[in-house]
Every structure is written in C-alpha cells, then in structure tokens.
Amino acid sequence: MNQIALVVGASGIAGSNLAEKLISKGWATYGLARNPNQEIKDLQPIAADLLSVDSLKSALAGISPTHVYITSWMRNDTEAENIRVNSLMVRNLLDVLSAKKSVQHVALVTGLKHYLGPFEAYAQEGFLPETPVREEHPRLDIENFYYAQEDEVYAAAARDGFTWSIHRPHTVIGKAVGNMMNLGTTLAVYATICKETGRPFIWPGSAAQWNGLSDVTDARVLAEQLIWASTTDTARNEAFNIVNGDVFRWSWLWKQIAAYFGIEVKGFDGTIHPLEEEIANDAALWQQIAEKYNLKEKDLNRLASAWHTDLDLGRPIEVMTDMSKSRKLGFNVFQKTDESFYDLFEQLRNERLIPSY
C-alpha cells in the first residue's frame, strides 16, 4: 500500500519540517491547518477546523491517510480549557478518520511539559523532575493537556487497531512564521534589534539555565524520528524523548549567537531580565527594520514569542533529556546544536525574515 501522510499542523515548526522530509522521501503528503502552508512544494494543503467534525469530514472527504502526524495544539487561558480544547481536537480528527479504516499509525508530538508541568505550574517547586528526564518518569499529579492528548490517541488506537508513537522534544529549533513557541527565531529577531540599536544582547533567564546543562531539538531531527517511529516495528506503541544528541550551557551558546550577529553580549548578572519586557516596545522599531531591509514580515509578534522564550530560559533547574531509549532501538540521527541555530539564521536571512548584513 502506498504511504499517505496527513500532517496536522503543517504550518508550524514541527509540521512544516516533517512535511518537507516526508515529501523528500516520496510520500504523498497532505498538510492540514486552519491556514494551510502554501509554500512547501508538492504538499497538498487542507484547510480545516479541528474543533469542527463537519469541517473535518468535508476537508478529508476522499483522503484516506495511512500515517497521521499530530503536531498541532491551541493555547487557552487555563489548563482546564487547554485540556478540553486540545483533547477535542485530537478526538475529532481520529473519530472522523475512524470510518475510513485506513490509518495504520498515529504519531503525536507533545514536549517536555510532560515532565515539567503545564503552563500554570511550569517548572515550579513540587513539579520538578529528576534530570535527565526519561520516558519512564511517571505522570505528574496535576492536570496536563499533553496527558489528555495522549489518552485520546490510546483510546482511538484500542478502538481502531492502529499503532502509535508519542514524541517529546525539548525546545524545537526551526523556521515558522506565526508560531507560538519559537525560541530560535525569537532570539534572531532580538539579536537583530540589538544590532540595529546598539543595545547589548542581554541574557533574559535564570542562573540555573545560564550555568546548567541543556539541550534542544532541531525540527529536522524531530521529523526524522517521527518517520522512523512510524515505520519501524520495534518503535511502535512507545513514547520517545527527542533532542539533538549533544548538550551545552547557555553561558557558551549565548556568546556564540552574539558573535554570529556581531553584537555586544551581556550574560547573567544576578537578575532575570525577561525578554518579553525587553522587546515590549519594539513593535514599531521592527516595522522600521522590516521596511529598511525589505523584509517579508513587519509584525514583530508573528516572529517573536518572547513569553515562551522566557518560560524556557527562566527555569530554576537545568534540564537535559535522556535519549537512550530510541538510540537503543536504532535511531541514531545527531545534530550539533550551534549549527541548528546557524542553519536557522541563514534560512531566516535567505527568506528575508531577518536582514542579511
């Protein structure tokens, strides 16, 4: 049978990189989103609202995917609402696909909030895991929309007989516009602002993150693991962490990023300086920069997600991710982290999202 992929959230960082990788491997690939990605060559876009069964039925008529990759979620004001909305999105999709009897595998992308807690209790006392985080770490005794999404996949798999995999990346580094969690592009935008104004590139986070070991996930590595797990018998019906495979300290990487942009660096000085506050008044400035360099995106908020960057870089503990489970099963893709950032910066320059100095 031909492999037919449905990538849910194909306009985001994880989904767009996955779609490109699937297409490069010869898969027939559909990209579902509220505003489908029109820029990926050979991606077949599908516009649909995951909260509407009727919308999904109409959009998916005549499409019978063999592999479903769920990379989409929606942020709400409370975790209770996160649970309601994000579990409903997964349930609606899998209910609509159930009648087709075509699905062989469903892969769900969540993240390290599985271990660190949801937004309302993120990395707070009482919810701090032992690190490196491992897949066998039990669920925290707190509501978490990642758990609710997983449970929807498990229930549908039991009903319909498909296999599944869960993927838990750390901070995902890759290009996407309008994404809610985009640390790499956020730092590129902040560095550009610093270069244009002569402001120092100020570390916004905690001492623990500045001094401790960390890791991140290149979107291309995540894409490779998603495809591997969905096509490898021994990897099915398992949850996997996914990071680049190296570790670093932000005290080193922050200086590398500053050097790349040729800007003054200011490290941890004993105080957290939230990036959200640092660029709070820079929307008009970014519009001027975009006009000066003929950039594609003039809206600062479509590129930078400072709130999420602050969440990551302000954590009170160092956070590392154990990768031994998938390594033991044969997944050996590796990516050097500083090159993940440099590759992203070059892509942003080439696509006129930040200036090419």
Short mmCIF file of C-alpha atoms in Angstrom, two decimals:
data_model
loop_
_atom_site.label_atom_id
_atom_site.label_comp_id
_atom_site.label_asym_id
_atom_site.label_seq_id
_atom_site.Cartn_x
_atom_site.Cartn_y
_atom_site.Cartn_z
CA MET A 1 0.00 0.00 0.00
CA ASN A 2 1.21 3.50 -0.77
CA GLN A 3 2.25 5.56 2.23
CA ILE A 4 -0.08 8.53 2.57
CA ALA A 5 0.77 11.03 5.30
CA LEU A 6 -1.56 13.52 6.96
CA VAL A 7 0.46 16.16 8.80
CA VAL A 8 -1.74 18.04 11.25
CA GLY A 9 -0.28 21.46 11.94
CA ALA A 10 1.73 21.62 8.73
CA SER A 11 2.20 25.39 9.06
CA GLY A 12 4.15 25.08 12.33
CA ILE A 13 7.81 24.39 13.05
CA ALA A 14 7.46 20.65 13.58
CA GLY A 15 4.79 20.08 10.94
CA SER A 16 6.40 22.03 8.10
CA ASN A 17 9.78 20.37 8.57
CA LEU A 18 8.10 16.97 8.76
CA ALA A 19 6.11 17.61 5.59
CA GLU A 20 9.26 18.56 3.69
CA LYS A 21 11.05 15.43 4.92
CA LEU A 22 8.15 13.12 4.01
CA ILE A 23 7.90 14.62 0.53
CA SER A 24 11.66 14.21 0.03
CA LYS A 25 11.21 10.52 0.84
CA GLY A 26 8.47 10.12 -1.77
CA TRP A 27 5.39 10.12 0.48
CA ALA A 28 2.09 11.53 -0.70
CA THR A 29 1.69 14.23 1.91
CA TYR A 30 -1.33 16.29 2.99
CA GLY A 31 -0.89 19.27 5.29
CA LEU A 32 -3.87 20.16 7.49
CA ALA A 33 -4.13 23.53 9.21
CA ARG A 34 -6.58 26.37 9.71
CA ASN A 35 -4.37 28.36 7.34
CA PRO A 36 -2.55 25.71 5.30
CA ASN A 37 1.07 26.06 4.29
CA GLN A 38 1.18 27.02 0.62
CA GLU A 39 4.97 27.34 0.37
CA ILE A 40 6.10 23.71 0.52
CA LYS A 41 6.48 22.20 -2.92
CA ASP A 42 4.28 19.13 -3.51
CA LEU A 43 2.48 19.48 -0.16
CA GLN A 44 -1.26 19.08 -0.67
CA PRO A 45 -2.88 21.67 1.65
CA ILE A 46 -6.10 21.02 3.57
CA ALA A 47 -7.94 23.84 5.35
CA ALA A 48 -9.93 22.56 8.31
CA ASP A 49 -11.01 23.41 11.84
CA LEU A 50 -10.08 20.62 14.24
CA LEU A 51 -12.82 21.75 16.61
CA SER A 52 -15.50 21.06 13.99
CA VAL A 53 -16.36 17.50 12.98
CA ASP A 54 -18.27 18.79 9.98
CA SER A 55 -15.27 20.82 8.83
CA LEU A 56 -13.02 17.77 9.12
CA LYS A 57 -15.45 15.48 7.34
CA SER A 58 -15.70 17.88 4.44
CA ALA A 59 -11.97 18.60 4.24
CA LEU A 60 -10.93 14.94 4.47
CA ALA A 61 -13.51 13.57 2.03
CA GLY A 62 -11.69 11.39 -0.45
CA ILE A 63 -8.47 11.35 1.62
CA SER A 64 -7.51 8.12 3.38
CA PRO A 65 -4.17 8.54 5.15
CA THR A 66 -2.10 5.59 6.30
CA HIS A 67 0.01 7.66 8.72
CA VAL A 68 -1.20 10.59 10.82
CA TYR A 69 1.21 13.03 12.46
CA ILE A 70 -0.33 15.39 15.02
CA THR A 71 1.89 18.42 15.66
CA SER A 72 -0.82 20.99 16.39
CA TRP A 73 -2.21 22.43 19.60
CA MET A 74 -4.08 25.53 20.73
CA ARG A 75 -3.22 27.67 23.74
CA ASN A 76 -6.05 28.74 26.07
CA ASP A 77 -6.34 30.83 29.21
CA THR A 78 -6.43 27.95 31.70
CA GLU A 79 -5.13 24.40 31.78
CA ALA A 80 -8.67 23.09 32.15
CA GLU A 81 -9.53 24.82 28.87
CA ASN A 82 -6.28 23.58 27.31
CA ILE A 83 -7.35 20.05 28.19
CA ARG A 84 -10.86 20.45 26.84
CA VAL A 85 -9.86 22.07 23.56
CA ASN A 86 -6.71 20.11 22.72
CA SER A 87 -8.16 16.71 23.57
CA LEU A 88 -11.24 17.55 21.50
CA MET A 89 -9.05 18.42 18.51
CA VAL A 90 -7.38 15.00 18.64
CA ARG A 91 -10.65 13.17 19.29
CA ASN A 92 -12.50 14.86 16.44
CA LEU A 93 -9.73 14.09 13.97
CA LEU A 94 -9.41 10.43 14.92
CA ASP A 95 -13.19 9.96 15.05
CA VAL A 96 -13.54 11.30 11.50
CA LEU A 97 -10.69 9.12 10.26
CA SER A 98 -12.04 6.04 12.04
CA ALA A 99 -14.69 5.35 9.40
CA LYS A 100 -12.08 5.27 6.65
CA LYS A 101 -10.25 2.28 8.24
CA SER A 102 -7.05 3.40 6.50
CA VAL A 103 -4.92 4.59 9.42
CA GLN A 104 -2.00 2.33 10.31
CA HIS A 105 -0.10 4.63 12.67
CA VAL A 106 -0.69 7.85 14.62
CA ALA A 107 2.25 9.89 15.92
CA LEU A 108 1.64 12.65 18.47
CA VAL A 109 4.13 15.43 19.25
CA THR A 110 3.97 16.80 22.79
CA GLY A 111 7.05 18.00 24.71
CA LEU A 112 8.91 18.34 27.98
CA LYS A 113 5.93 19.88 29.75
CA HIS A 114 5.07 16.19 30.15
CA TYR A 115 7.81 16.18 32.81
CA LEU A 116 7.96 19.85 33.85
CA GLY A 117 4.26 20.57 34.24
CA PRO A 118 1.74 22.67 32.30
CA PHE A 119 1.93 26.44 31.82
CA GLU A 120 0.16 27.19 35.11
CA ALA A 121 2.67 25.19 37.18
CA TYR A 122 5.64 25.10 34.81
CA ALA A 123 8.92 24.09 36.47
CA GLN A 124 7.66 25.13 39.90
CA GLU A 125 8.51 23.63 43.27
CA GLY A 126 6.65 20.37 43.73
CA PHE A 127 6.75 19.63 39.99
CA LEU A 128 10.49 19.48 39.35
CA PRO A 129 11.59 16.14 37.88
CA GLU A 130 14.89 14.39 38.33
CA THR A 131 17.03 15.11 35.29
CA PRO A 132 17.90 13.93 32.72
CA VAL A 133 14.20 13.32 32.09
CA ARG A 134 13.38 9.78 30.96
CA GLU A 135 10.31 8.32 29.29
CA GLU A 136 9.53 6.07 32.26
CA HIS A 137 9.13 9.10 34.52
CA PRO A 138 5.55 8.87 35.86
CA ARG A 139 2.95 11.47 35.03
CA LEU A 140 2.86 14.39 37.42
CA ASP A 141 -0.11 14.52 39.79
CA ILE A 142 -1.54 17.58 38.06
CA GLU A 143 -3.79 18.24 35.10
CA ASN A 144 -1.84 18.48 31.85
CA PHE A 145 -3.24 18.75 28.32
CA TYR A 146 -0.39 16.59 26.98
CA TYR A 147 -1.74 13.70 29.07
CA ALA A 148 -5.23 14.30 27.72
CA GLN A 149 -3.97 14.27 24.13
CA GLU A 150 -2.10 11.02 24.74
CA ASP A 151 -5.18 9.42 26.24
CA GLU A 152 -7.23 10.29 23.14
CA VAL A 153 -4.64 8.57 20.94
CA TYR A 154 -4.56 5.50 23.19
CA ALA A 155 -8.35 5.21 23.18
CA ALA A 156 -8.63 5.55 19.40
CA ALA A 157 -5.80 3.04 18.88
CA ALA A 158 -7.60 0.50 21.06
CA ARG A 159 -10.81 1.08 19.09
CA ASP A 160 -9.38 1.13 15.57
CA GLY A 161 -6.32 -1.10 15.81
CA PHE A 162 -3.62 1.31 14.62
CA THR A 163 -0.20 1.62 16.27
CA TRP A 164 1.02 4.86 17.86
CA SER A 165 4.07 6.77 18.99
CA ILE A 166 4.48 9.78 21.29
CA HIS A 167 7.34 12.24 20.73
CA ARG A 168 8.60 14.60 23.42
CA PRO A 169 11.01 17.22 22.06
CA HIS A 170 12.74 19.85 24.14
CA THR A 171 12.71 23.37 22.69
CA VAL A 172 12.20 22.96 18.92
CA ILE A 173 14.54 24.98 16.69
CA GLY A 174 13.29 25.65 13.17
CA LYS A 175 11.57 28.17 10.92
CA ALA A 176 7.91 29.05 11.12
CA VAL A 177 6.01 32.34 11.00
CA GLY A 178 3.14 32.89 13.41
CA ASN A 179 4.25 30.06 15.68
CA MET A 180 3.51 30.39 19.41
CA MET A 181 6.69 28.69 20.64
CA ASN A 182 9.66 29.74 18.55
CA LEU A 183 12.81 30.35 20.58
CA GLY A 184 15.27 30.26 17.66
CA THR A 185 13.51 32.91 15.58
CA THR A 186 12.76 34.95 18.71
CA LEU A 187 16.48 35.15 19.50
CA ALA A 188 17.28 36.02 15.88
CA VAL A 189 14.79 38.90 16.00
CA TYR A 190 16.12 40.10 19.37
CA ALA A 191 19.71 39.93 18.10
CA THR A 192 18.70 41.92 15.01
CA ILE A 193 17.11 44.59 17.20
CA CYS A 194 20.28 44.74 19.30
CA LYS A 195 22.42 45.12 16.17
CA GLU A 196 20.25 47.90 14.77
CA THR A 197 20.09 49.86 18.03
CA GLY A 198 23.46 49.10 19.59
CA ARG A 199 21.77 47.56 22.61
CA PRO A 200 23.57 44.69 24.35
CA PHE A 201 22.31 41.14 23.86
CA ILE A 202 21.11 40.64 27.44
CA TRP A 203 20.62 37.16 28.88
CA PRO A 204 16.94 37.12 29.94
CA GLY A 205 16.86 33.97 32.05
CA SER A 206 17.85 32.30 35.30
CA ALA A 207 21.20 31.37 36.83
CA ALA A 208 20.26 27.69 36.60
CA GLN A 209 19.71 27.90 32.85
CA TRP A 210 22.77 30.11 32.28
CA ASN A 211 25.12 27.79 34.18
CA GLY A 212 23.43 24.41 33.81
CA LEU A 213 23.50 21.85 31.03
CA SER A 214 20.72 21.92 28.46
CA ASP A 215 19.70 20.52 25.09
CA VAL A 216 17.28 21.38 22.27
CA THR A 217 15.58 19.67 19.34
CA ASP A 218 16.27 20.58 15.74
CA ALA A 219 12.97 20.33 13.85
CA ARG A 220 14.73 18.24 11.21
CA VAL A 221 15.79 15.69 13.83
CA LEU A 222 12.23 15.53 15.19
CA ALA A 223 10.98 14.90 11.65
CA GLU A 224 13.40 12.02 11.21
CA GLN A 225 12.30 10.42 14.47
CA LEU A 226 8.62 10.77 13.63
CA ILE A 227 9.12 8.93 10.35
CA TRP A 228 11.41 6.33 11.92
CA ALA A 229 8.98 5.51 14.74
CA SER A 230 6.03 5.25 12.38
CA THR A 231 7.80 2.84 10.03
CA THR A 232 9.85 0.71 12.45
CA ASP A 233 8.07 -2.23 14.07
CA THR A 234 10.07 -2.20 17.32
CA ALA A 235 9.41 1.53 17.81
CA ARG A 236 5.63 1.37 17.65
CA ASN A 237 3.40 1.85 20.70
CA GLU A 238 6.17 3.68 22.53
CA ALA A 239 6.88 7.18 23.83
CA PHE A 240 10.20 8.77 22.93
CA ASN A 241 12.20 11.77 24.01
CA ILE A 242 13.86 13.55 21.11
CA VAL A 243 16.75 16.04 21.21
CA ASN A 244 19.81 16.73 19.07
CA GLY A 245 22.10 14.40 21.00
CA ASP A 246 24.59 16.93 22.39
CA VAL A 247 24.44 19.13 25.49
CA PHE A 248 25.52 22.72 26.01
CA ARG A 249 25.46 25.54 28.52
CA TRP A 250 23.67 28.75 27.63
CA SER A 251 26.67 30.63 29.05
CA TRP A 252 28.52 29.30 25.98
CA LEU A 253 25.75 29.33 23.35
CA TRP A 254 24.58 32.88 24.18
CA LYS A 255 28.05 34.15 23.31
CA GLN A 256 28.12 32.12 20.08
CA ILE A 257 24.82 33.66 18.96
CA ALA A 258 26.05 37.16 19.84
CA ALA A 259 29.26 36.56 17.88
CA TYR A 260 27.25 35.36 14.87
CA PHE A 261 25.37 38.67 14.78
CA GLY A 262 28.37 40.77 15.78
CA ILE A 263 26.75 42.30 18.86
CA GLU A 264 27.74 43.03 22.45
CA VAL A 265 26.85 40.26 24.88
CA LYS A 266 25.69 40.61 28.48
CA GLY A 267 25.45 37.41 30.50
CA PHE A 268 23.70 36.57 33.73
CA ASP A 269 24.21 39.42 36.22
CA GLY A 270 22.28 38.04 39.18
CA THR A 271 18.88 39.23 37.94
CA ILE A 272 16.36 37.82 35.47
CA HIS A 273 15.63 40.29 32.64
CA PRO A 274 12.52 38.93 30.89
CA LEU A 275 12.77 39.21 27.13
CA GLU A 276 9.06 39.97 26.96
CA GLU A 277 9.79 43.21 28.82
CA GLU A 278 12.96 43.92 26.86
CA ILE A 279 11.19 43.97 23.48
CA ALA A 280 7.75 45.08 24.71
CA ASN A 281 8.04 48.46 23.00
CA ASP A 282 9.83 47.33 19.84
CA ALA A 283 6.89 46.62 17.50
CA ALA A 284 7.23 49.96 15.71
CA LEU A 285 11.01 49.56 15.61
CA TRP A 286 10.69 46.16 13.97
CA GLN A 287 8.35 47.60 11.36
CA GLN A 288 11.02 50.19 10.56
CA ILE A 289 13.68 47.47 10.32
CA ALA A 290 11.42 45.41 8.04
CA GLU A 291 10.85 48.38 5.76
CA LYS A 292 14.54 49.34 5.73
CA TYR A 293 15.66 45.86 4.66
CA ASN A 294 12.55 44.90 2.66
CA LEU A 295 11.69 42.01 4.98
CA LYS A 296 8.63 39.81 4.47
CA GLU A 297 7.17 40.10 7.96
CA LYS A 298 6.65 43.50 9.59
CA ASP A 299 4.70 42.22 12.61
CA LEU A 300 7.10 41.52 15.48
CA ASN A 301 4.57 39.28 17.21
CA ARG A 302 4.36 36.99 14.17
CA LEU A 303 8.05 36.18 14.54
CA ALA A 304 8.92 36.52 18.22
CA SER A 305 7.33 34.53 21.06
CA ALA A 306 9.15 36.17 23.96
CA TRP A 307 6.77 34.78 26.58
CA HIS A 308 7.74 31.22 25.66
CA THR A 309 11.45 32.01 25.45
CA ASP A 310 11.21 33.48 28.96
CA LEU A 311 9.46 30.31 30.13
CA ASP A 312 12.29 28.15 28.79
CA LEU A 313 15.23 30.30 29.81
CA GLY A 314 13.83 31.22 33.21
CA ARG A 315 13.53 27.68 34.56
CA PRO A 316 15.00 27.17 38.05
CA ILE A 317 16.76 23.91 37.16
CA GLU A 318 18.97 22.65 34.38
CA VAL A 319 17.01 20.42 32.02
CA MET A 320 18.52 17.59 29.99
CA THR A 321 16.81 14.80 28.08
CA ASP A 322 17.79 11.15 28.05
CA MET A 323 17.84 9.71 24.52
CA SER A 324 18.92 6.15 25.28
CA LYS A 325 15.53 4.55 24.61
CA SER A 326 15.33 5.36 20.89
CA ARG A 327 19.11 5.09 20.48
CA LYS A 328 18.95 1.50 21.72
CA LEU A 329 16.23 0.75 19.16
CA GLY A 330 18.33 2.13 16.30
CA PHE A 331 17.52 5.84 15.95
CA ASN A 332 20.94 7.46 15.61
CA VAL A 333 20.31 10.86 13.98
CA PHE A 334 22.52 13.55 15.55
CA GLN A 335 22.66 17.32 15.12
CA LYS A 336 25.22 19.78 16.52
CA THR A 337 23.20 22.43 18.37
CA ASP A 338 25.13 25.58 17.48
CA GLU A 339 24.77 24.57 13.82
CA SER A 340 20.99 24.19 14.34
CA PHE A 341 20.89 27.88 15.25
CA TYR A 342 23.27 28.96 12.47
CA ASP A 343 21.29 26.99 9.87
CA LEU A 344 18.08 28.61 11.09
CA PHE A 345 19.61 32.10 11.00
CA GLU A 346 20.80 31.54 7.42
CA GLN A 347 17.34 30.30 6.42
CA LEU A 348 15.72 33.37 8.01
CA ARG A 349 18.13 35.59 6.09
CA ASN A 350 17.62 33.77 2.80
CA GLU A 351 13.85 34.08 3.15
CA ARG A 352 14.07 37.77 4.09
CA LEU A 353 12.69 37.35 7.60
CA ILE A 354 15.77 38.97 9.17
CA PRO A 355 18.30 41.25 7.44
CA SER A 356 21.29 39.89 5.52
CA TYR A 357 24.05 42.13 6.82
#
